[in-house]
Short mmCIF file of C-alpha atoms in Angstrom, two decimals:
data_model
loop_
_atom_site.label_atom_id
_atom_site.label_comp_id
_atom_site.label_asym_id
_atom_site.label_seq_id
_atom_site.Cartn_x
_atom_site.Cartn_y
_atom_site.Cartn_z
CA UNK A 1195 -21.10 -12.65 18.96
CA UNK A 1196 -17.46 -11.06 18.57
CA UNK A 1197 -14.96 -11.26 16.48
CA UNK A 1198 -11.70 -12.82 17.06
CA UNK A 1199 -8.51 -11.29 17.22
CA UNK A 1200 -6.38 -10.48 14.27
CA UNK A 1201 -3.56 -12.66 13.96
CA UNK A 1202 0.06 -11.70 11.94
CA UNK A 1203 1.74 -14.78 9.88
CA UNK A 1204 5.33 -12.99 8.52
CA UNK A 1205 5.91 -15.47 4.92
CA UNK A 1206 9.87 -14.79 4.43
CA UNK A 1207 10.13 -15.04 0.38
CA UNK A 1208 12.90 -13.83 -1.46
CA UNK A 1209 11.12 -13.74 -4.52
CA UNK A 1210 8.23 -12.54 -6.43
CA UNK A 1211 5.35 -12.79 -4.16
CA UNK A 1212 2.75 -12.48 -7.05
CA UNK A 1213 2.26 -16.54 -7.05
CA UNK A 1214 1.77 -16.38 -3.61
CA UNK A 1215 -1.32 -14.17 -3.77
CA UNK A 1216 -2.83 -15.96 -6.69
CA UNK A 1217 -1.94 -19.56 -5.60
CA UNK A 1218 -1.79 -19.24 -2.02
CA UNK A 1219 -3.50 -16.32 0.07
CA UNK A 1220 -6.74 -15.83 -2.57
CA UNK A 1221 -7.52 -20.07 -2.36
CA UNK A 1222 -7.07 -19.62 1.42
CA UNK A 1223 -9.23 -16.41 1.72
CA UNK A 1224 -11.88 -18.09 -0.50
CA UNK A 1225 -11.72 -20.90 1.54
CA UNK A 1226 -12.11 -19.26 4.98
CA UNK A 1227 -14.97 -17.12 3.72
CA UNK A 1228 -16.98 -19.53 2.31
CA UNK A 1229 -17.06 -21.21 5.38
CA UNK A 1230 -17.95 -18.39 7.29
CA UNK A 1231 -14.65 -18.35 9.63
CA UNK A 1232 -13.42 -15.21 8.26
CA UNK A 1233 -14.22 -11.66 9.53
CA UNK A 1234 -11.41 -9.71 7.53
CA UNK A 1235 -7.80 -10.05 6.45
CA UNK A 1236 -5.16 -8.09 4.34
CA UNK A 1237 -1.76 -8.16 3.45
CA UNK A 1238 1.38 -5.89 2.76
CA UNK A 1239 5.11 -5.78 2.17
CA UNK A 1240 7.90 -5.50 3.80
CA UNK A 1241 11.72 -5.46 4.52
CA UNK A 1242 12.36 -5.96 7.62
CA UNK A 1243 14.33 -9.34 8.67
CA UNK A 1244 14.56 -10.19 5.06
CA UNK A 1245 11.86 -9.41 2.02
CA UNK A 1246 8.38 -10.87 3.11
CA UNK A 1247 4.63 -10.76 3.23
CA UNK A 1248 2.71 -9.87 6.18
CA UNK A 1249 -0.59 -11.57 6.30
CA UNK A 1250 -3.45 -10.37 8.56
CA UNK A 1251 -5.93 -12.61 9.54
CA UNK A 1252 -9.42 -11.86 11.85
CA UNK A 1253 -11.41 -14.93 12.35
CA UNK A 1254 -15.38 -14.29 12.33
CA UNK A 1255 -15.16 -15.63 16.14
CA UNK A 1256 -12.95 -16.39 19.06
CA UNK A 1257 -14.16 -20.27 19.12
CA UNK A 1258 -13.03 -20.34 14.87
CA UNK A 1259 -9.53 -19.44 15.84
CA UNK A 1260 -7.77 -22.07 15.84
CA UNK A 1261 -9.26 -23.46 12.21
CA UNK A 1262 -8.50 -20.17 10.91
CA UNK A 1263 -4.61 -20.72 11.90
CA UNK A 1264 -4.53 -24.22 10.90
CA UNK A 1265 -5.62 -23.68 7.54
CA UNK A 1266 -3.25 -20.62 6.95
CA UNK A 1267 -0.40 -22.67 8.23
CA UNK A 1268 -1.39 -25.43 5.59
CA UNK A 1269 -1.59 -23.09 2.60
CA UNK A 1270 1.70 -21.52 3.71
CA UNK A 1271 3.10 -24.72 4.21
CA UNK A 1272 2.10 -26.23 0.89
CA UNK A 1273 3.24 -23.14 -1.18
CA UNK A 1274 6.33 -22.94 0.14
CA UNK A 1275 6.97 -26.87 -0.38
CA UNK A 1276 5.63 -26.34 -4.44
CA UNK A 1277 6.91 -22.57 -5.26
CA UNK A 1278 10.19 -21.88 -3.00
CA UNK A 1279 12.07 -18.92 -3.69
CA UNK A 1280 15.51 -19.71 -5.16
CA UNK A 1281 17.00 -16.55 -4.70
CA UNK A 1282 18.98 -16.12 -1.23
CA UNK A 1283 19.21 -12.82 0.09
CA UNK A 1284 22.31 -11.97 2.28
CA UNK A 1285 21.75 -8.88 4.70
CA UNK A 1286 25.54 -7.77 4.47
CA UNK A 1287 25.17 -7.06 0.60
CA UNK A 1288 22.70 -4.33 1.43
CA UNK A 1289 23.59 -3.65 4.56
CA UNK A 1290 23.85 0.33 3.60
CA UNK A 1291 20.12 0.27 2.78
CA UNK A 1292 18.99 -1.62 5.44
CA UNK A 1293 21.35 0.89 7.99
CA UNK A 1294 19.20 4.01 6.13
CA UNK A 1295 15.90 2.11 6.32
CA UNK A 1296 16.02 1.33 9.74
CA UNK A 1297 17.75 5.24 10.73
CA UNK A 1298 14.24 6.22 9.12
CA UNK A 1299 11.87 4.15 10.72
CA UNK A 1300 13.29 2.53 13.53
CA UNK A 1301 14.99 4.23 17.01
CA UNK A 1302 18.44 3.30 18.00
CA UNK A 1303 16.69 1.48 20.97
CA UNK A 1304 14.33 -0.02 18.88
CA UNK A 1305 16.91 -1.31 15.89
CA UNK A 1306 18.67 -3.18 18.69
CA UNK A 1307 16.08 -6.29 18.53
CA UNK A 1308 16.80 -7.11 14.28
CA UNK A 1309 20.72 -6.39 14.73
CA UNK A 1310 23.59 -9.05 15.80
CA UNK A 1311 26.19 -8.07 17.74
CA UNK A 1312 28.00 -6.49 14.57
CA UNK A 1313 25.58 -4.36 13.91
CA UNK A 1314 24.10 -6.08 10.86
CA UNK A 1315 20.23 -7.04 10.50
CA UNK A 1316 19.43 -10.64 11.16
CA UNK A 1317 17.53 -12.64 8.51
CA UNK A 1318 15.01 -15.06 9.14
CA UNK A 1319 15.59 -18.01 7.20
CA UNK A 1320 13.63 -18.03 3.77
CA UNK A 1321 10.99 -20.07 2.96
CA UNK A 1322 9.36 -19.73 6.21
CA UNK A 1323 6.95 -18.06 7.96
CA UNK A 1324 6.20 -16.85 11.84
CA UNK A 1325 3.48 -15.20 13.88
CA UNK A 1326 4.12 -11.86 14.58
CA UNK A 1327 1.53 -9.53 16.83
CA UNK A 1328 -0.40 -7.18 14.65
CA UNK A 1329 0.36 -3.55 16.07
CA UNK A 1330 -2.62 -1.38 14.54
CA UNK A 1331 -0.75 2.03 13.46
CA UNK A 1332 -3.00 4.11 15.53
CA UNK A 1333 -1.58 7.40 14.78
CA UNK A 1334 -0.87 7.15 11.20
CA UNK A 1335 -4.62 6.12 11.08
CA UNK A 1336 -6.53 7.66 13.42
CA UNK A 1337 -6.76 6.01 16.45
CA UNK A 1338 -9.43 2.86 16.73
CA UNK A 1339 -12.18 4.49 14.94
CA UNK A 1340 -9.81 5.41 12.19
CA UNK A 1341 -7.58 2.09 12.99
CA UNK A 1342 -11.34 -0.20 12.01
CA UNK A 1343 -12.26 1.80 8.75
CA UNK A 1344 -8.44 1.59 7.48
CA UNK A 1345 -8.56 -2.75 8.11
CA UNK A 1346 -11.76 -2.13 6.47
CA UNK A 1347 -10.41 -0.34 3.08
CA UNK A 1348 -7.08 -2.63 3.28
CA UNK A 1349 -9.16 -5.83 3.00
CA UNK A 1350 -10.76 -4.02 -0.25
CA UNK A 1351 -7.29 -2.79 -1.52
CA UNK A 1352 -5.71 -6.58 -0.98
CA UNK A 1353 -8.58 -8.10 -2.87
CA UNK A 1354 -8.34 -5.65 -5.93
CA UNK A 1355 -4.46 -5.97 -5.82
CA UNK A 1356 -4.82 -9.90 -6.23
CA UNK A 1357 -7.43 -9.89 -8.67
CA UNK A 1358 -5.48 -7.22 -10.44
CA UNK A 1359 -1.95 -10.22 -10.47
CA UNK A 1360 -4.88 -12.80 -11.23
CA UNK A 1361 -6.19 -11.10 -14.32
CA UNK A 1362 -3.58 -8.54 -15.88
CA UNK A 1363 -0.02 -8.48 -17.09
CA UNK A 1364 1.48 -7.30 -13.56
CA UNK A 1365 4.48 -9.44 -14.27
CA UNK A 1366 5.06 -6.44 -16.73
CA UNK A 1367 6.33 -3.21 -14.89
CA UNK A 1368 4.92 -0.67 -17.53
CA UNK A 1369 1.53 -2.48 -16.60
CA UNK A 1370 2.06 -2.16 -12.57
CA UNK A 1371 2.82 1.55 -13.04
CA UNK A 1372 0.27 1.47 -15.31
CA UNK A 1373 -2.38 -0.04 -13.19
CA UNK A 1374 -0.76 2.22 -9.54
CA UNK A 1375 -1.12 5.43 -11.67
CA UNK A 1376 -4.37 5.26 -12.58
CA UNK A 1377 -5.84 3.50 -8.97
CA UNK A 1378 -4.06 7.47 -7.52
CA UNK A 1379 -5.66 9.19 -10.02
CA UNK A 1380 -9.00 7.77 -9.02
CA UNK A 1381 -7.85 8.01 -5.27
CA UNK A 1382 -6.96 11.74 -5.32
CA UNK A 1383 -9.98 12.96 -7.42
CA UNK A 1384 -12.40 11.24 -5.08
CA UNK A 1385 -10.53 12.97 -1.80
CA UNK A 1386 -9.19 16.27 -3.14
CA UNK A 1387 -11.46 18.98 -3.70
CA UNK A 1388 -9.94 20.61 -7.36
CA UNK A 1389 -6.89 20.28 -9.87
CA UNK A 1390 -5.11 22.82 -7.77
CA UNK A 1391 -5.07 20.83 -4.32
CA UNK A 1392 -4.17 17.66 -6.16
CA UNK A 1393 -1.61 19.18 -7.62
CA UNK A 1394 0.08 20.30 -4.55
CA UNK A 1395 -0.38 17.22 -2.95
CA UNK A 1396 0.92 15.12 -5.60
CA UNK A 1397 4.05 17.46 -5.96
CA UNK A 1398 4.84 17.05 -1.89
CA UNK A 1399 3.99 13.64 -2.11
CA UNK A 1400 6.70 12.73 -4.95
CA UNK A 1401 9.23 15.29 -3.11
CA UNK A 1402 8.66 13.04 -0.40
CA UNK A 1403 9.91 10.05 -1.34
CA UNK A 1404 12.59 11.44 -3.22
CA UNK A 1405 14.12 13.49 -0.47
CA UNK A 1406 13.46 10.52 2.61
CA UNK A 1407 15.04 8.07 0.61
CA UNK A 1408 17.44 9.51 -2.29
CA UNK A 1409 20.45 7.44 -0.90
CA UNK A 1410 18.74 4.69 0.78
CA UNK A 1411 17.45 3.43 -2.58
CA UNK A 1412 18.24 4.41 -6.34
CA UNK A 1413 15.80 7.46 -6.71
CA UNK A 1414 16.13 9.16 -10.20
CA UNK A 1415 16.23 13.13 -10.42
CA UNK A 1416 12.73 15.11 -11.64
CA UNK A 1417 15.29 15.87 -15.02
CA UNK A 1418 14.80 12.01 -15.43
CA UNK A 1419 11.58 11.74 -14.50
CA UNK A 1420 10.63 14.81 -16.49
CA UNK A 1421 12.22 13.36 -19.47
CA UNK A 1422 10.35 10.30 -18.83
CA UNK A 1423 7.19 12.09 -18.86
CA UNK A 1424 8.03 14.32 -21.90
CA UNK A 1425 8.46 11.00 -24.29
CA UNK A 1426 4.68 10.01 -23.09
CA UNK A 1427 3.43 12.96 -24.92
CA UNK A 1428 -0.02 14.26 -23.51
CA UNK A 1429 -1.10 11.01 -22.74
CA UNK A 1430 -1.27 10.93 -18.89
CA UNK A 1431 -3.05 14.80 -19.05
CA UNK A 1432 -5.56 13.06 -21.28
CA UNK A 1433 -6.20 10.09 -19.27
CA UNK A 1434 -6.09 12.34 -15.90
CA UNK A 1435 -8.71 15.10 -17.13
CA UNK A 1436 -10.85 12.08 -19.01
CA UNK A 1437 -11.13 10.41 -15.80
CA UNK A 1438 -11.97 13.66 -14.04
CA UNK A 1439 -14.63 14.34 -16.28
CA UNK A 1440 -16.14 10.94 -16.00
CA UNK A 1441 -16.32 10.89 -12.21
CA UNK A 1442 -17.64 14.73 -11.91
CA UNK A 1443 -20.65 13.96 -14.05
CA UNK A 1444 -21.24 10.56 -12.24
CA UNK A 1445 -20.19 8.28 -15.00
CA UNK A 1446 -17.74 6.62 -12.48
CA UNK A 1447 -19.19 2.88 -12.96
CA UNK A 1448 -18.54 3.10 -16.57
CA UNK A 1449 -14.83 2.94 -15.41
CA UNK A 1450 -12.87 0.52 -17.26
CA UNK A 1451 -12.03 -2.33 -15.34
CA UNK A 1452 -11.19 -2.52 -11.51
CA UNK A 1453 -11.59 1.44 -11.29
CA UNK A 1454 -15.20 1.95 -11.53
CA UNK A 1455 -15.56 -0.12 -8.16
CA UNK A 1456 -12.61 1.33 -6.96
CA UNK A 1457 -14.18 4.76 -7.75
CA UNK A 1458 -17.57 3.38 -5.61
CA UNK A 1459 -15.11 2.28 -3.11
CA UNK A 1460 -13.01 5.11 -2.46
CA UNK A 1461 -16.21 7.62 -2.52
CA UNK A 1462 -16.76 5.05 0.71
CA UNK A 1463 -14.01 5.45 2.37
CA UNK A 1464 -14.00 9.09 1.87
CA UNK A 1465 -17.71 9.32 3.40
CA UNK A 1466 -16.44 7.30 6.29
CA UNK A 1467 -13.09 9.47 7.42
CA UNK A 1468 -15.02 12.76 7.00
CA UNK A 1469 -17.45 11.35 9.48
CA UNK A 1470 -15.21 10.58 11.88
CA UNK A 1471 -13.35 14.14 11.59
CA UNK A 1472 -16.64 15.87 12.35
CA UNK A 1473 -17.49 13.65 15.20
CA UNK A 1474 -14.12 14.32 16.68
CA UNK A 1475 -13.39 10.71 16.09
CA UNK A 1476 -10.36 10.54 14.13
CA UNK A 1477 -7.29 10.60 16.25
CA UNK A 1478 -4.35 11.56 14.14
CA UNK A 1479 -0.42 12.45 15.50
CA UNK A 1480 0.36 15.74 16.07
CA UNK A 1481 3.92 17.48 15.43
CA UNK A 1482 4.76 16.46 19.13
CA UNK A 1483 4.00 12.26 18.39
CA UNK A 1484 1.06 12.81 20.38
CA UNK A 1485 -2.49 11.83 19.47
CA UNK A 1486 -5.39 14.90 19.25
CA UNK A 1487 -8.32 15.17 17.59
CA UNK A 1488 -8.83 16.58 13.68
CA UNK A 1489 -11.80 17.60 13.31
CA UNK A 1490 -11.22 19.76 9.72
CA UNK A 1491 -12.10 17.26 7.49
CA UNK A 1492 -10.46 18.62 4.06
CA UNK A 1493 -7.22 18.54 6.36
CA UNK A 1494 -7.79 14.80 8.17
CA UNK A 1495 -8.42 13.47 4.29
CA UNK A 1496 -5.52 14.73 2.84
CA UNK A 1497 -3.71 13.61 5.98
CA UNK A 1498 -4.83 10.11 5.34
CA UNK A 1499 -4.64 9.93 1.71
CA UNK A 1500 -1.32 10.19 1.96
CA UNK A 1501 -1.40 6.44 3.62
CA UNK A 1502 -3.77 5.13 1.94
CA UNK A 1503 -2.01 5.59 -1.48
CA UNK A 1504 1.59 4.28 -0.88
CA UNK A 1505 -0.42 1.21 0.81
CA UNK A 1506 -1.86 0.25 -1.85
CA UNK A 1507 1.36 1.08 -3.69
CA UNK A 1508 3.02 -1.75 -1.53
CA UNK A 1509 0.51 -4.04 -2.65
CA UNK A 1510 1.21 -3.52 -6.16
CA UNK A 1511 5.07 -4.28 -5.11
CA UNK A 1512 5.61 -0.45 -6.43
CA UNK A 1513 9.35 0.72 -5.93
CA UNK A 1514 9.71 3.75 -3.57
CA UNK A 1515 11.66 5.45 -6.33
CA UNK A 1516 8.68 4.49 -8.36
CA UNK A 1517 6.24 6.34 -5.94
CA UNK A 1518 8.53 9.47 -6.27
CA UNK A 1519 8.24 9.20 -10.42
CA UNK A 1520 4.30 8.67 -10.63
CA UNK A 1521 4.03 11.22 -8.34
CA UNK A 1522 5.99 13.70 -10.43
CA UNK A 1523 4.41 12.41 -13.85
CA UNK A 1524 0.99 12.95 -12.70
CA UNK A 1525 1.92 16.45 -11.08
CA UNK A 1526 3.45 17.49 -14.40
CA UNK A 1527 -0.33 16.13 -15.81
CA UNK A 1528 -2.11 18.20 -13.70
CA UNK A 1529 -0.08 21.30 -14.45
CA UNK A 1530 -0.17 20.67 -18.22
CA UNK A 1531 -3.67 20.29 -18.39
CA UNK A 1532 -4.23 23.76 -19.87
CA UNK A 1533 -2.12 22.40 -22.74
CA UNK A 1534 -4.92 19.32 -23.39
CA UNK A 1535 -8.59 19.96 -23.83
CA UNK A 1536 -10.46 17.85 -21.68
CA UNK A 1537 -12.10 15.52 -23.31
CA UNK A 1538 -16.21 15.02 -23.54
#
């Protein structure tokens, strides 16, 4: 028996798409498990045509298809009718960001298909929804071997990220950050070999998104960010090192919360890519576009940690100028931690 195809539903919602997961993707994901129909599924955000959510479905065969789809198109349906978003969004208000966004990920060729004949992005129409082909991100992942394990860990992420909106105060941003920092601390200690190489990572990885998109969208300076960090005392060293401690002596399940089987999880995932690396498996992009072999695995997990964190990021609905700040607030943690005595 084999699986079905995955299947892309794009939800246009100009809103806050935290009722969605909680009243309309987690009762239909229930649903589609229970019955057996469903083989693996995950969602993300995104921009493009107007602010939406991208639903990935994989029925558990070819013949359950079609219930698969009609149930999804009833949920959506019936959410849309009982929670539409209010809020219109008109593409020529931010049609500065949109131009940067799509100069960054889209080519000239490729803009052509979302633009009208001025030049501005066209918006599908909210409160609907459209199939859309999933198109695997082979390179960014690691070609189908690496493709498989990352549907795999995005099914996981999706579920914690909705039972994180079902269960905490994510309506609250200090508790989003809250929740994002603490999910890349775990993240980073599990793939990253020592305080040093986190550090470095974490420092290119806020630079990152600062640099890409300082201009596209409001992205403070590190003097803001590293005032930020200043008024929060020693309290993110603390709560860096504690966790640190806690996984290194295999106390990782007594995690508070999501993160012990996050912890379990990640440990997983980790296992998985460095398997892959040393059977030649994982297919990254080279400097060229092109896709070759890594086979170092300490270099193919950093490679796709860097992924794996802002998507789960987008889950959370985290800013990009927010992934630049917790970026820089934990890499000022991890070089302050000579300051803080790690607690036992």
């Amino acid at each position: 028996m084999s699986f079905g195809d995955w299947h892309g539903i794009h939800i246009y919602y100009a809103g806050n798409r935290r009722p969605m997961l909680t009243e309309c993707v987690r009762p239909l994901v229930d649903d589609l498990r229970g019955d057996g129909l469903l083989a693996g599924y995950f969602f993300i955000n995104y921009w493009l045509e107007g602010p939406h959510l991208r639903l990935r479905l994989r029925p558990s065969t070819v013949e359950a298809t079609g219930e698969v789809l009609r149930r999804a198109e009833a949920a959506i349906q019936t959410f849309l009718r009982q929670r539409p978003a209010l809020y219109e969004l008109s593409a020529g208000a931010f049609s500065d960001m949109y131009d940067k966004m799509f100069g960054f990920e889209f080519s000239d060729d490729e803009r052509l298909e979302y633009v009208d004949e001025h030049g501005v992005m066209r918006m599908e129409k909210n409160n609907t929804y459209k199939y859309v082909p999933y198109e695997p991100e082979f390179g960014k992942y690691g070609g189908a071997a690496g493709v498989a394990v990352a549907e795999w860990h995005f099914e996981y992420s999706s579920d914690l990220v909705i039972e994180a909106t079902r269960t905490l105060n994510l309506h609250l941003r200090r508790a989003t950050l809250g929740l994002a920092v603490q999910l890349m601390m775990v993240m980073t200690t599990v793939f990253l070999d020592d305080e040093d190489s986190i550090t470095t990572f974490l420092e290119d990885y806020a630079e990152y998104w600062r640099r890409t998109f300082d201009g596209v969208v409001p992205i403070d300076g590190t003097s803001v960010h590293d005032k930020a960090y200043e008024m929060m005392g020693d309290r993110v060293t603390r709560r860096f090192l504690e966790l640190r401690t806690v996984c290194a002596e295999g106390r990782a399940k007594d995690l508070p919360g999501l993160l012990g089987g996050w912890h379990a999880h990640c440990v997983d995932l980790r296992d998985r890519i460095a398997a892959l690396a040393a059977r030649a498996e994982l297919l990254l992009r080279d400097w060229n576009g092109e896709p070759a072999a890594v086979t170092d695995v300490p270099d193919a997990l950093r490679r796709v940690l860097w992924a794996y964190l802002h998507m789960t990021n987008n889950r959370l609905s985290v800013t990009l100028a927010d992934e630049s700040y917790l970026g820089h607030v934990l890499t000022r943690a991890l070089r302050d931690r000579h300051l803080v005595e790690a607690p036992r």
